[in-house]
Tab-separated table of C-alpha atoms in Angstrom:
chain	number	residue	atom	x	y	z
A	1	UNK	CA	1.209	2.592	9.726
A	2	UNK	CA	-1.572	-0.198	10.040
A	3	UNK	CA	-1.139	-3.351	8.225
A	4	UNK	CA	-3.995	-5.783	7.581
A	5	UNK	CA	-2.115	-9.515	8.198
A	6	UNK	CA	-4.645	-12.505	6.727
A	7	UNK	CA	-3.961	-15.600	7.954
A	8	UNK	CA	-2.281	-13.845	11.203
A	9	UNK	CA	-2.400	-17.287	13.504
A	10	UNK	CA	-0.591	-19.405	10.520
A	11	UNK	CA	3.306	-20.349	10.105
A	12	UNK	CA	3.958	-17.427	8.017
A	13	UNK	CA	1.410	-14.989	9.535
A	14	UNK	CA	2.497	-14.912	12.691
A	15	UNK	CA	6.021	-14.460	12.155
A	16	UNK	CA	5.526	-11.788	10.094
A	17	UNK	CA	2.710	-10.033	12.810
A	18	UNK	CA	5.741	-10.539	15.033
A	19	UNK	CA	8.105	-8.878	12.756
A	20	UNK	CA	6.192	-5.421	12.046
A	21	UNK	CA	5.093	-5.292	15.247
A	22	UNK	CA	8.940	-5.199	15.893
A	23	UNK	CA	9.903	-2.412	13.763
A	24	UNK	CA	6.895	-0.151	15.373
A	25	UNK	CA	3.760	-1.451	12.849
A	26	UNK	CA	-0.067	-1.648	13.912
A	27	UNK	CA	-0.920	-4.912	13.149
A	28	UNK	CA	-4.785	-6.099	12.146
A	29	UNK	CA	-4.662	-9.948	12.144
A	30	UNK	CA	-7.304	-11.744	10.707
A	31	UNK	CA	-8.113	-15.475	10.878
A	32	UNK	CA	-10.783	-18.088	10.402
A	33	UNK	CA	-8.901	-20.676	12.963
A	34	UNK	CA	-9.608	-23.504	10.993
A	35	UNK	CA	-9.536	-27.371	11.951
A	36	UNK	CA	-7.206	-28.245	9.073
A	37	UNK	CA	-4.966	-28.832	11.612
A	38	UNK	CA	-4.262	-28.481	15.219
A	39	UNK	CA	-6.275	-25.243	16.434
A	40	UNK	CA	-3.960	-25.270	19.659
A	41	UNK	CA	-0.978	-24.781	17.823
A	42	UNK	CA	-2.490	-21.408	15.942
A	43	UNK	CA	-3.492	-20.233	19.323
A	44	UNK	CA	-0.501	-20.614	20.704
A	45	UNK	CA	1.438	-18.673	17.999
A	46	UNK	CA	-1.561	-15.636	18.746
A	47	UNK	CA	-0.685	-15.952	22.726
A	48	UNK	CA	2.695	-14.295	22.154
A	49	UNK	CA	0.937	-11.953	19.887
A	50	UNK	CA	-1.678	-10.668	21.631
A	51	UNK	CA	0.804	-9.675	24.751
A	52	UNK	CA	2.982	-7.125	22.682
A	53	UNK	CA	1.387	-3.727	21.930
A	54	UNK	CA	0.873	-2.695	18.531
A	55	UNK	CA	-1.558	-6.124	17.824
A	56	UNK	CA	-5.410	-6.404	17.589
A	57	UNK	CA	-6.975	-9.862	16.563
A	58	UNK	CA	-10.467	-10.610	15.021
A	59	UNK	CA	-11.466	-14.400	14.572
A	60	UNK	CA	-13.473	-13.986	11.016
A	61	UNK	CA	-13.329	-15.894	7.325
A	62	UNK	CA	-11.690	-13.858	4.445
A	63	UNK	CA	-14.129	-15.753	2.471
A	64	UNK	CA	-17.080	-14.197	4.233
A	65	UNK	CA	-18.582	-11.232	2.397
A	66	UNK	CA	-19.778	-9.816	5.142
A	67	UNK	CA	-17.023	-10.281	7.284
A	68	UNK	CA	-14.484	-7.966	5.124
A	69	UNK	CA	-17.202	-5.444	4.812
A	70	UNK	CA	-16.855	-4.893	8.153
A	71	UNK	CA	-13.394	-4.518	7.109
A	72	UNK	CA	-14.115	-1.800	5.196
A	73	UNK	CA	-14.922	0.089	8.328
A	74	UNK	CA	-11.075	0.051	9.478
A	75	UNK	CA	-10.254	3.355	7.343
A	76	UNK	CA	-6.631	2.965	9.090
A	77	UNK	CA	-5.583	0.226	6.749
A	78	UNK	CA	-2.818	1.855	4.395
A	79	UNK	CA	-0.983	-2.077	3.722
A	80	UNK	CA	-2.270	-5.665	3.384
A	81	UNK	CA	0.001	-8.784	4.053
A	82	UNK	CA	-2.344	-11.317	2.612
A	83	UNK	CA	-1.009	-15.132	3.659
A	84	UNK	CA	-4.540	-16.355	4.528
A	85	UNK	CA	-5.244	-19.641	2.641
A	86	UNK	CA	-6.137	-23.434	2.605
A	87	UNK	CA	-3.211	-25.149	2.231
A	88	UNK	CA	-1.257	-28.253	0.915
A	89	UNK	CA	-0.987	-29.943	-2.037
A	90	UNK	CA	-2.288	-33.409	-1.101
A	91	UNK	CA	-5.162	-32.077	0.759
A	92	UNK	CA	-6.328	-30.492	-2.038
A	93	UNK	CA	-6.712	-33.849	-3.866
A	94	UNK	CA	-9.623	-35.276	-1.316
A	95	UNK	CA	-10.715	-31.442	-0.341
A	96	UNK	CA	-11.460	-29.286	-3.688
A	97	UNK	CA	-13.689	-27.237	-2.567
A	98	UNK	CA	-12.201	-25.528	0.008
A	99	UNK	CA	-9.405	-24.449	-1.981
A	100	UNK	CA	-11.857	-23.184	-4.371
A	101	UNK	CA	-13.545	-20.752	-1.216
A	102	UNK	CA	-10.719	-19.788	0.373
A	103	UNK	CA	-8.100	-19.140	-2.078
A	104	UNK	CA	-10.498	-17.914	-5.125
A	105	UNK	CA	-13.169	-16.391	-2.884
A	106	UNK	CA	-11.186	-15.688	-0.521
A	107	UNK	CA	-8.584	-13.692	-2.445
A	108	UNK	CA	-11.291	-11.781	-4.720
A	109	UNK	CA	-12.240	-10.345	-1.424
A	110	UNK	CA	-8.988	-9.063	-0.037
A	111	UNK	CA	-8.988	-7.490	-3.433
A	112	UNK	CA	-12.722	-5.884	-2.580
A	113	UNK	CA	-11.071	-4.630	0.218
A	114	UNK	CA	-8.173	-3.207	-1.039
A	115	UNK	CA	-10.072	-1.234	-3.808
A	116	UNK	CA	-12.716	-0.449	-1.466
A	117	UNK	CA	-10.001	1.322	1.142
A	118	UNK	CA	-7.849	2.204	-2.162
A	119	UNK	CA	-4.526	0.384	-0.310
A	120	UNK	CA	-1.280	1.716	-0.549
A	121	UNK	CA	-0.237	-2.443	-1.431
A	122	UNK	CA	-0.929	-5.686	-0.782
A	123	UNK	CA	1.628	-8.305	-0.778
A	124	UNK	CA	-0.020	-11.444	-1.239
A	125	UNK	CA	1.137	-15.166	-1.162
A	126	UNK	CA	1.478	-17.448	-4.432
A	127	UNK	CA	3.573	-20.696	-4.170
A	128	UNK	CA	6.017	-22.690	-6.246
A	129	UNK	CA	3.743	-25.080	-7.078
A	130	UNK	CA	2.138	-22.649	-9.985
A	131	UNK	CA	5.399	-24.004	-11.719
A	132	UNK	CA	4.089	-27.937	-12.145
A	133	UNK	CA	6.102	-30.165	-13.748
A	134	UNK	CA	8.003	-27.046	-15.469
A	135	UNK	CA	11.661	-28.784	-16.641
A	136	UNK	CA	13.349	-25.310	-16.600
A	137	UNK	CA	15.665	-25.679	-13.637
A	138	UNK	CA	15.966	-23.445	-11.921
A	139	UNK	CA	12.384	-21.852	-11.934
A	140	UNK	CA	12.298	-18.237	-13.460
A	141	UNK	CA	8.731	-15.713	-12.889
A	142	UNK	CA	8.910	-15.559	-16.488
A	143	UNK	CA	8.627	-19.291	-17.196
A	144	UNK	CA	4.893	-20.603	-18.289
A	145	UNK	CA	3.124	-21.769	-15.675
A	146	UNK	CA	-0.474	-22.850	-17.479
A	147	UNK	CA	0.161	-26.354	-16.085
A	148	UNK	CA	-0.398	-26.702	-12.637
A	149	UNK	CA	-0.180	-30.466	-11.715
A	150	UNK	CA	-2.574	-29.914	-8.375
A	151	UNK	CA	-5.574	-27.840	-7.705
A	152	UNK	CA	-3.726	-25.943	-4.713
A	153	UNK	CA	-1.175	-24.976	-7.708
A	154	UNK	CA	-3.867	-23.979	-10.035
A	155	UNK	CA	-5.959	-21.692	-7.244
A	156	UNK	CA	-2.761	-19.893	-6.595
A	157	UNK	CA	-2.332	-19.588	-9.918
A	158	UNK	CA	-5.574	-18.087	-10.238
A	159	UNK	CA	-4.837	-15.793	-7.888
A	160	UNK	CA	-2.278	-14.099	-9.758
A	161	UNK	CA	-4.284	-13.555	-12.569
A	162	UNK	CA	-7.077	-12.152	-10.144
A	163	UNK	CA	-4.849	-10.126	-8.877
A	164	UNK	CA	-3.054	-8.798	-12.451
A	165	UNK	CA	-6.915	-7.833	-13.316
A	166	UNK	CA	-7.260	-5.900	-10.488
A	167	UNK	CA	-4.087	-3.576	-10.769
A	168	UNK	CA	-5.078	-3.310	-14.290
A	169	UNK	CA	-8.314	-2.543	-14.015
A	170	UNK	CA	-8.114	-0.323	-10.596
A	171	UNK	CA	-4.674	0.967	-10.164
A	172	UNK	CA	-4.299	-1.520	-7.053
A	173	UNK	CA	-0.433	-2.084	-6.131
A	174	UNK	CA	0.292	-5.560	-5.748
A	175	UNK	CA	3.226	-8.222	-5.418
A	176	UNK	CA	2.601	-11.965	-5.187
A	177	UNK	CA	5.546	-14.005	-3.664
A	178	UNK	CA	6.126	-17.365	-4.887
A	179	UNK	CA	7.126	-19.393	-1.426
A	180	UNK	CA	9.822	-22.496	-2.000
A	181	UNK	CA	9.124	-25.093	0.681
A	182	UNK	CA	9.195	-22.681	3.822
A	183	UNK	CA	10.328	-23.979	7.212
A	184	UNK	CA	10.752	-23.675	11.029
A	185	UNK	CA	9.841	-23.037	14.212
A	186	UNK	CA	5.715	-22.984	14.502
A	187	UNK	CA	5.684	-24.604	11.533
A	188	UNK	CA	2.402	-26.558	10.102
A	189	UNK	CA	2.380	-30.193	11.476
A	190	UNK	CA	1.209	-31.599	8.073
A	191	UNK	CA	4.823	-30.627	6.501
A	192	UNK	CA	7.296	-33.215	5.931
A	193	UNK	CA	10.150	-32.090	8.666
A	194	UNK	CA	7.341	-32.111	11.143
A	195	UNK	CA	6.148	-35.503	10.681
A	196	UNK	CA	9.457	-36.763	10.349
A	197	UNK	CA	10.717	-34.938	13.264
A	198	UNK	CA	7.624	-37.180	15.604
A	199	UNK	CA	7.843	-39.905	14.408
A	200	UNK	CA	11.095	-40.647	14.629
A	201	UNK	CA	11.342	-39.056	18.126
A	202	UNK	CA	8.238	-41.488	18.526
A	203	UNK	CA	10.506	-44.421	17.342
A	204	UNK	CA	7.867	-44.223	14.345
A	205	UNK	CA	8.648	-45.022	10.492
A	206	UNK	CA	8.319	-42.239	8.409
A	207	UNK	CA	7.265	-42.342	4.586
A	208	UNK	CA	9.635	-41.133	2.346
A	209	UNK	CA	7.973	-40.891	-1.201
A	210	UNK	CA	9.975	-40.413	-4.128
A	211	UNK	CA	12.740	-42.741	-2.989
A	212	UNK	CA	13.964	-39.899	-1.146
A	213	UNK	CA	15.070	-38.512	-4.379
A	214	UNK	CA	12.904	-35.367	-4.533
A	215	UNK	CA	14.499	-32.340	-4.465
A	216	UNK	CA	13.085	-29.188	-2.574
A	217	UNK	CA	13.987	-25.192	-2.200
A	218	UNK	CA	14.005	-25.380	1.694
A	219	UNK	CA	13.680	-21.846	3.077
A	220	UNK	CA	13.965	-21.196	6.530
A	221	UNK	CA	11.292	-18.949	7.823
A	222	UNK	CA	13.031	-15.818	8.822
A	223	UNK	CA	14.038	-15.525	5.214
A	224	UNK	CA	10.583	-15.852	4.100
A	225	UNK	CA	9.515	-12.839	5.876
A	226	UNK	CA	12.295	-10.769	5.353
A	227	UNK	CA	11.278	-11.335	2.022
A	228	UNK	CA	8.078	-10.898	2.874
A	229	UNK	CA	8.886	-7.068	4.447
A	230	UNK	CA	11.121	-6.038	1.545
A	231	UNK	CA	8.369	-6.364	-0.857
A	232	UNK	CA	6.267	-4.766	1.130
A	233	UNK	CA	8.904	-2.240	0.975
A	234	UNK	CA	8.987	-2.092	-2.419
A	235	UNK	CA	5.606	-1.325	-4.369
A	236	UNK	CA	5.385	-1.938	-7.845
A	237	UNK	CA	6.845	1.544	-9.884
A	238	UNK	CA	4.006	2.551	-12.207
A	239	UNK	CA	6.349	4.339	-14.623
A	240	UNK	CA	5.670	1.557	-17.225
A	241	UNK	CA	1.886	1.387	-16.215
A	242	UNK	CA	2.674	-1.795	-14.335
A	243	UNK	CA	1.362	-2.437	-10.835
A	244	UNK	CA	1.428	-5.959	-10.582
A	245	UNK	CA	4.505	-7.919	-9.799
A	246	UNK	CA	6.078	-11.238	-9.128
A	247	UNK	CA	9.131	-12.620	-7.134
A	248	UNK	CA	10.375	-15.759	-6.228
A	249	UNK	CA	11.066	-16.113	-2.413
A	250	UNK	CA	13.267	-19.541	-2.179
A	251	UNK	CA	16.922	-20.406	-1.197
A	252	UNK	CA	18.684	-20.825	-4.383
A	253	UNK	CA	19.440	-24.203	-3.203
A	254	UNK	CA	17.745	-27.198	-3.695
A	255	UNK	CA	18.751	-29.969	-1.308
A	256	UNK	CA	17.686	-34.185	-1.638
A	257	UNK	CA	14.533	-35.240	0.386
A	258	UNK	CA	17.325	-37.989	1.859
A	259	UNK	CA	19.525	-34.756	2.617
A	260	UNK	CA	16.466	-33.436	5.103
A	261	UNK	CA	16.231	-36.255	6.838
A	262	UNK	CA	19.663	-37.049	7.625
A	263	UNK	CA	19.931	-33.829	9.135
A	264	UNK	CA	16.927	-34.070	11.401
A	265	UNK	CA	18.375	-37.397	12.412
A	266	UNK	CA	21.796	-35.472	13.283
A	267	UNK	CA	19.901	-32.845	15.145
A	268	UNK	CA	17.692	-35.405	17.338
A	269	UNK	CA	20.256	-38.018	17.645
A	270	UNK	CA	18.099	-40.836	16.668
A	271	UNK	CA	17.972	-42.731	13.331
A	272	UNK	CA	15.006	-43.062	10.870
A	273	UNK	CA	13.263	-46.174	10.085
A	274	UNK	CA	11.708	-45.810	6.336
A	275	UNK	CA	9.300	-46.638	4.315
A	276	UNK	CA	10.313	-45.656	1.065
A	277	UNK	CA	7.155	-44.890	-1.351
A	278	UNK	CA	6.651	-43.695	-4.770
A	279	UNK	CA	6.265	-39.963	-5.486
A	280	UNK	CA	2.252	-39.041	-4.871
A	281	UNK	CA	0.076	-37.465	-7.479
A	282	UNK	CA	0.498	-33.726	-7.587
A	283	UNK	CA	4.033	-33.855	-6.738
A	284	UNK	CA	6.519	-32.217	-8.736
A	285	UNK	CA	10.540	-34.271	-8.435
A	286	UNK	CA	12.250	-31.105	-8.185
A	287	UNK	CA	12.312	-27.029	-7.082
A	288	UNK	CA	14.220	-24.605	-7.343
A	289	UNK	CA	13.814	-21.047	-7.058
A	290	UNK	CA	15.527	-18.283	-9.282
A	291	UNK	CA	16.042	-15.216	-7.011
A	292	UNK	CA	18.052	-12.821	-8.903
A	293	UNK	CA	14.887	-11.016	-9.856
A	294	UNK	CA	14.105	-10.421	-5.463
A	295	UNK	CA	17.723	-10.059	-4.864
A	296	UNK	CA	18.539	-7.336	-7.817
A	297	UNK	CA	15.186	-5.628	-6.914
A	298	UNK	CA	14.269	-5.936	-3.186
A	299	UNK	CA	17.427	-6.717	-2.014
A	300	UNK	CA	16.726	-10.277	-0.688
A	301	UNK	CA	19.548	-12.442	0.366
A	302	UNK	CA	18.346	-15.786	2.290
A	303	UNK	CA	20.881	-16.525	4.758
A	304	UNK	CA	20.008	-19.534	7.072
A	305	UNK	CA	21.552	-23.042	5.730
A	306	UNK	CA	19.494	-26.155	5.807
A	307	UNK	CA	21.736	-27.545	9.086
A	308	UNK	CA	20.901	-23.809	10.318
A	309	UNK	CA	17.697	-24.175	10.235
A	310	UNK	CA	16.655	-27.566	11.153
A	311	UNK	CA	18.755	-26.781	14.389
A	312	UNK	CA	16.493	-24.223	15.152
A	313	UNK	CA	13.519	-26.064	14.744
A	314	UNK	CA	14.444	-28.848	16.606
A	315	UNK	CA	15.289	-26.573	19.745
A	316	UNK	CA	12.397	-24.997	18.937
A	317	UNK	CA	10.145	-28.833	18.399
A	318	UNK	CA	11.375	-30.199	21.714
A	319	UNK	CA	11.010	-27.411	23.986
A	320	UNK	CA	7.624	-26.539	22.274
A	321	UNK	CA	6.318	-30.471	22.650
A	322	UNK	CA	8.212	-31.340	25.696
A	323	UNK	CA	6.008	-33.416	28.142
């Protein structure tokens, strides 16, 4: 089968690329190879893409009309992963706009797509922070989540309502994952483990805002996309009409900002000097993701601990950055 992957040269994209192309998928990644960070980085992740068979790459900008026309052309497309999107909460406090092209604009042309090709599904990704400052711990896909307390929250917000509209009004499949705080290997350098992790390998102080005290739904990344692949798996049933759905993709367990960064000390064998700071605006203090809903109906079952993971990042960091 050939899957459409958006966002193919990003943290999530590429492992999952890797992953169908593993289990004998024709992958069609897309991405704009932004500067939001490190281009290098998202070429690198492509390199050991573009070797294995099954993999075809075109640089292009969901957000460009006539970009996914040409799209349109690619008749094979029967699936769409779609993880293309700016990201990051605190960018989006300096950088509106560009959340406003490529996750609104962005989106509503996947969608195009999709109803142009009439896909089988598209799996699409939402985030945790469409929660807020929700006080319901631990975070259900029923709870209200009308107050967004950043604009990246409220575009992927938006994006679920886009995309309810469209299976409503067009019959289009489609299942929007709610990510907790993913991590690992390739990960983006503008998350907190990574800037930790160089810094204090850098003998660096790192800023720890909210005390330390936040609390986050760490999930390691190879949960993320077997999540990811399940849902795939499993399109929404239509006997009820419905053919839009929603699932939480976390860890079921929150651990302490503090808790993180003792670890990665642990793991590089080096204390952290820090600056503890206040939380930042558009931070939420604590979340924590209520899975029963993936686990009873895609069968998802996150199995890497935080020590787990953080070990394989750091093998991963040093061998990756070694000089």
């Amino acid at each position: 089968m050939s899957i459409l992957v958006t966002g193919a040269a990003g943290f999530i994209g590429a492992h999952v690329a890797q992953a169908l192309i593993a289990r004998g998928e024709t992958v069609f990644g897309i991405d704009n190879l932004n500067t939001y960070y490190d281009v290098s980085l998202k070429r690198a992740r492509l390199a050991a893409l573009v070797d294995g068979a099954g993999f075809s790459f075109v640089e292009g900008d969901i957000s460009d009309r006539s970009v996914m026309e040409r799209l349109r052309g690619e008749r094979a497309i029967k699936q769409v992963v779609h993880l293309a999107a700016q990201a990051g909460v605190r960018y989006s406090l300096d950088n509106p706009r560009s959340y406003a092209e490529s996750n609104l604009v962005g989106h509503t042309e996947v969608l195009e797509l999709g109803r142009a090709l009439n896909t089988e599904h598209i799996v699409y990704a939402s985030s945790s922070s469409v929660y807020g400052a929700n006080t319901s711990i631990p975070f259900k896909e029923a709870d209200r989540t009308d107050a967004p307390v950043s604009f990246y929250g409220a575009t992927k917000k938006a994006c679920e309502a886009l995309s309810a509209s469209y299976a409503h009004l067009y019959g289009l499949p489609l299942t929007g994952l709610r990510f907790f705080t993913v991590y690992g290997p390739w990960g983006r350098p503008d998350m907190a483990y990574m800037i930790f992790a160089r810094k204090i390998l850098a003998g660096e102080p790192i800023d720890v805002y909210g005390d330390g005290d936040m609390g986050r739904d760490f999930t390691y990344i190879d949960d993320v996309v077997a999540g990811i692949l399940a849902a795939l798996n499993h399109p929404p049933t239509t006997d009820d009409g419905a053919r839009h759905q929603l699932f939480n993709i976390g860890n079921d367990r929150p651990e302490r900002l503090a808790d993180l960064i003792s670890t990665l000390e642990g793991r590089l064998g080096m204390k952290a000097e820090q600056n503890l700071l206040p939380m930042q605006p558009g931070d939420v203090r604590e979340t924590w993701a209520d899975i029963s809903k993936a686990r009873s109906t895609l069968g998802y079952n996150p199995k890497v601990s935080l020590d787990q993971g953080i070990e394989h990042f750091v093998r991963w960091y040093k061998d990756h950055f070694a000089a």
